[in-house]
Amino acid sequence: VLVLSAQRSSERCVALLLSLSRFFSATPPLESLRILLRLASSRKDYVLGFDDGKLSNLQTLAPGGNGLGFGARHVDFSKQYCFVSIERQNAIGVYRLEAAGRLSAEPLFIKNALVDPDAKSKYPGQGAGPIHVHPNGRFVYQTNRGSGTVDHNGQRVSNGGENNIVVWRINPATGEPTRIQNIDTHGYETRTFVITPDGKTMIVAETLALRLTAFDVAADGSLSNRRVWADLSAHMAAPD
């Protein structure tokens, strides 16, 4: 599954899709792909199919009828559900997977991912980041990333926005997510993360903190034992 966001003109979007089509056509092992494309100008999400070398529009999603306020940033999938990180609302959305790669027309659930439900309005620059399903399918993880700053004695410092990892427990029968933990990364601009194949370790990229941070993943899905996995500050390398 590939997730794209087109923030510019429709012409650029077409050029991007043509480039993707040529790229995937030249990749022999890839026979089928589903692409979730967000067009900021139209406030809609498009589920595209790539089969037999051709792109097609499988489905157009506009939650609530017009898609207002629904800014999908990233998705991941279990066997039954599609989990969406909604950046504009700092929320998680859950769709049901249906036949032929389609999603349910409306989200089954949308839930706020923040410790402070009003943080989005309090702290400019507050957003959500990637979302990933644990290898066992029972838990979903998502980042809240605060990038806003204020002046403090002539220096720019964090405005207090949330930078944490959200842990969701998933009801397998309904797909409903229950937030069981928000663990602070003690960093700034928490973005991409991965879970190791054994499901026991999470490694988080903290872009503006110039480091990778690791957590242990417990059997109940919770995170603990935060530690610096790699300090990149000497190289001024910002992981993303």
mmCIF file of N, CA and C in Angstrom, residues 134 136 138-141 165-169 180-181 183 195 199-200 202 215-224:
data_model
loop_
_atom_site.group_PDB
_atom_site.id
_atom_site.type_symbol
_atom_site.label_atom_id
_atom_site.label_comp_id
_atom_site.label_asym_id
_atom_site.label_seq_id
_atom_site.Cartn_x
_atom_site.Cartn_y
_atom_site.Cartn_z
ATOM 1 N N HIS A 134 0.708 -3.359 15.082
ATOM 2 C CA HIS A 134 1.640 -4.329 15.658
ATOM 3 C C HIS A 134 1.572 -5.636 14.864
ATOM 4 N N ASN A 136 1.116 -8.535 15.701
ATOM 5 C CA ASN A 136 0.051 -9.458 16.133
ATOM 6 C C ASN A 136 -1.343 -8.948 15.800
ATOM 7 N N ARG A 138 -3.208 -6.787 17.219
ATOM 8 C CA ARG A 138 -4.070 -6.427 18.347
ATOM 9 C C ARG A 138 -3.891 -4.983 18.791
ATOM 10 N N PHE A 139 -2.788 -4.341 18.385
ATOM 11 C CA PHE A 139 -2.488 -2.986 18.829
ATOM 12 C C PHE A 139 -2.089 -2.118 17.641
ATOM 13 N N VAL A 140 -2.393 -0.837 17.761
ATOM 14 C CA VAL A 140 -2.023 0.142 16.740
ATOM 15 C C VAL A 140 -1.291 1.281 17.433
ATOM 16 N N TYR A 141 -0.257 1.787 16.776
ATOM 17 C CA TYR A 141 0.558 2.862 17.334
ATOM 18 C C TYR A 141 0.535 4.061 16.386
ATOM 19 N N ILE A 165 3.916 8.900 21.713
ATOM 20 C CA ILE A 165 3.424 7.751 20.963
ATOM 21 C C ILE A 165 2.109 7.312 21.600
ATOM 22 N N VAL A 166 1.089 7.150 20.773
ATOM 23 C CA VAL A 166 -0.220 6.707 21.236
ATOM 24 C C VAL A 166 -0.333 5.199 21.024
ATOM 25 N N VAL A 167 -0.807 4.501 22.044
ATOM 26 C CA VAL A 167 -1.025 3.061 21.941
ATOM 27 C C VAL A 167 -2.532 2.806 21.960
ATOM 28 N N TRP A 168 -3.021 2.149 20.920
ATOM 29 C CA TRP A 168 -4.441 1.801 20.809
ATOM 30 C C TRP A 168 -4.616 0.290 20.892
ATOM 31 N N ARG A 169 -5.546 -0.163 21.693
ATOM 32 C CA ARG A 169 -5.941 -1.570 21.716
ATOM 33 C C ARG A 169 -7.159 -1.715 20.807
ATOM 34 N N ILE A 180 -4.877 3.327 25.286
ATOM 35 C CA ILE A 180 -4.412 2.802 26.569
ATOM 36 C C ILE A 180 -3.144 3.482 27.063
ATOM 37 N N GLN A 181 -2.499 4.275 26.204
ATOM 38 C CA GLN A 181 -1.269 4.936 26.642
ATOM 39 C C GLN A 181 -0.882 6.051 25.687
ATOM 40 N N ILE A 183 2.781 7.846 25.602
ATOM 41 C CA ILE A 183 4.083 7.892 26.260
ATOM 42 C C ILE A 183 4.946 8.974 25.616
ATOM 43 N N ILE A 195 8.352 -0.908 14.086
ATOM 44 C CA ILE A 195 8.303 -1.964 15.091
ATOM 45 C C ILE A 195 9.086 -3.144 14.529
ATOM 46 N N GLY A 199 8.124 -7.825 17.159
ATOM 47 C CA GLY A 199 7.102 -7.079 17.891
ATOM 48 C C GLY A 199 7.519 -6.616 19.270
ATOM 49 N N LYS A 200 8.816 -6.661 19.586
ATOM 50 C CA LYS A 200 9.256 -6.377 20.948
ATOM 51 C C LYS A 200 9.947 -5.028 21.116
ATOM 52 N N MET A 202 10.273 -0.846 19.530
ATOM 53 C CA MET A 202 9.889 0.243 18.637
ATOM 54 C C MET A 202 11.048 1.230 18.554
ATOM 55 N N PHE A 215 11.914 2.016 22.391
ATOM 56 C CA PHE A 215 11.053 1.605 23.499
ATOM 57 C C PHE A 215 10.913 0.083 23.469
ATOM 58 N N ASP A 216 10.725 -0.509 24.639
ATOM 59 C CA ASP A 216 10.327 -1.908 24.708
ATOM 60 C C ASP A 216 8.811 -1.994 24.521
ATOM 61 N N VAL A 217 8.354 -3.019 23.819
ATOM 62 C CA VAL A 217 6.927 -3.254 23.611
ATOM 63 C C VAL A 217 6.524 -4.481 24.441
ATOM 64 N N ALA A 218 5.607 -4.294 25.383
ATOM 65 C CA ALA A 218 5.174 -5.376 26.272
ATOM 66 C C ALA A 218 4.087 -6.218 25.608
ATOM 67 N N ALA A 219 3.778 -7.333 26.251
ATOM 68 C CA ALA A 219 2.753 -8.238 25.718
ATOM 69 C C ALA A 219 1.380 -7.582 25.651
ATOM 70 N N ASP A 220 1.131 -6.593 26.535
ATOM 71 C CA ASP A 220 -0.159 -5.894 26.524
ATOM 72 C C ASP A 220 -0.151 -4.683 25.592
ATOM 73 N N GLY A 221 0.918 -4.547 24.809
ATOM 74 C CA GLY A 221 1.012 -3.463 23.835
ATOM 75 C C GLY A 221 1.644 -2.191 24.356
ATOM 76 N N SER A 222 1.784 -2.043 25.664
ATOM 77 C CA SER A 222 2.310 -0.805 26.244
ATOM 78 C C SER A 222 3.801 -0.642 25.971
ATOM 79 N N LEU A 223 4.255 0.598 26.028
ATOM 80 C CA LEU A 223 5.655 0.940 25.767
ATOM 81 C C LEU A 223 6.338 1.349 27.066
ATOM 82 N N SER A 224 7.624 1.020 27.182
ATOM 83 C CA SER A 224 8.399 1.384 28.373
ATOM 84 C C SER A 224 9.885 1.391 28.011
#
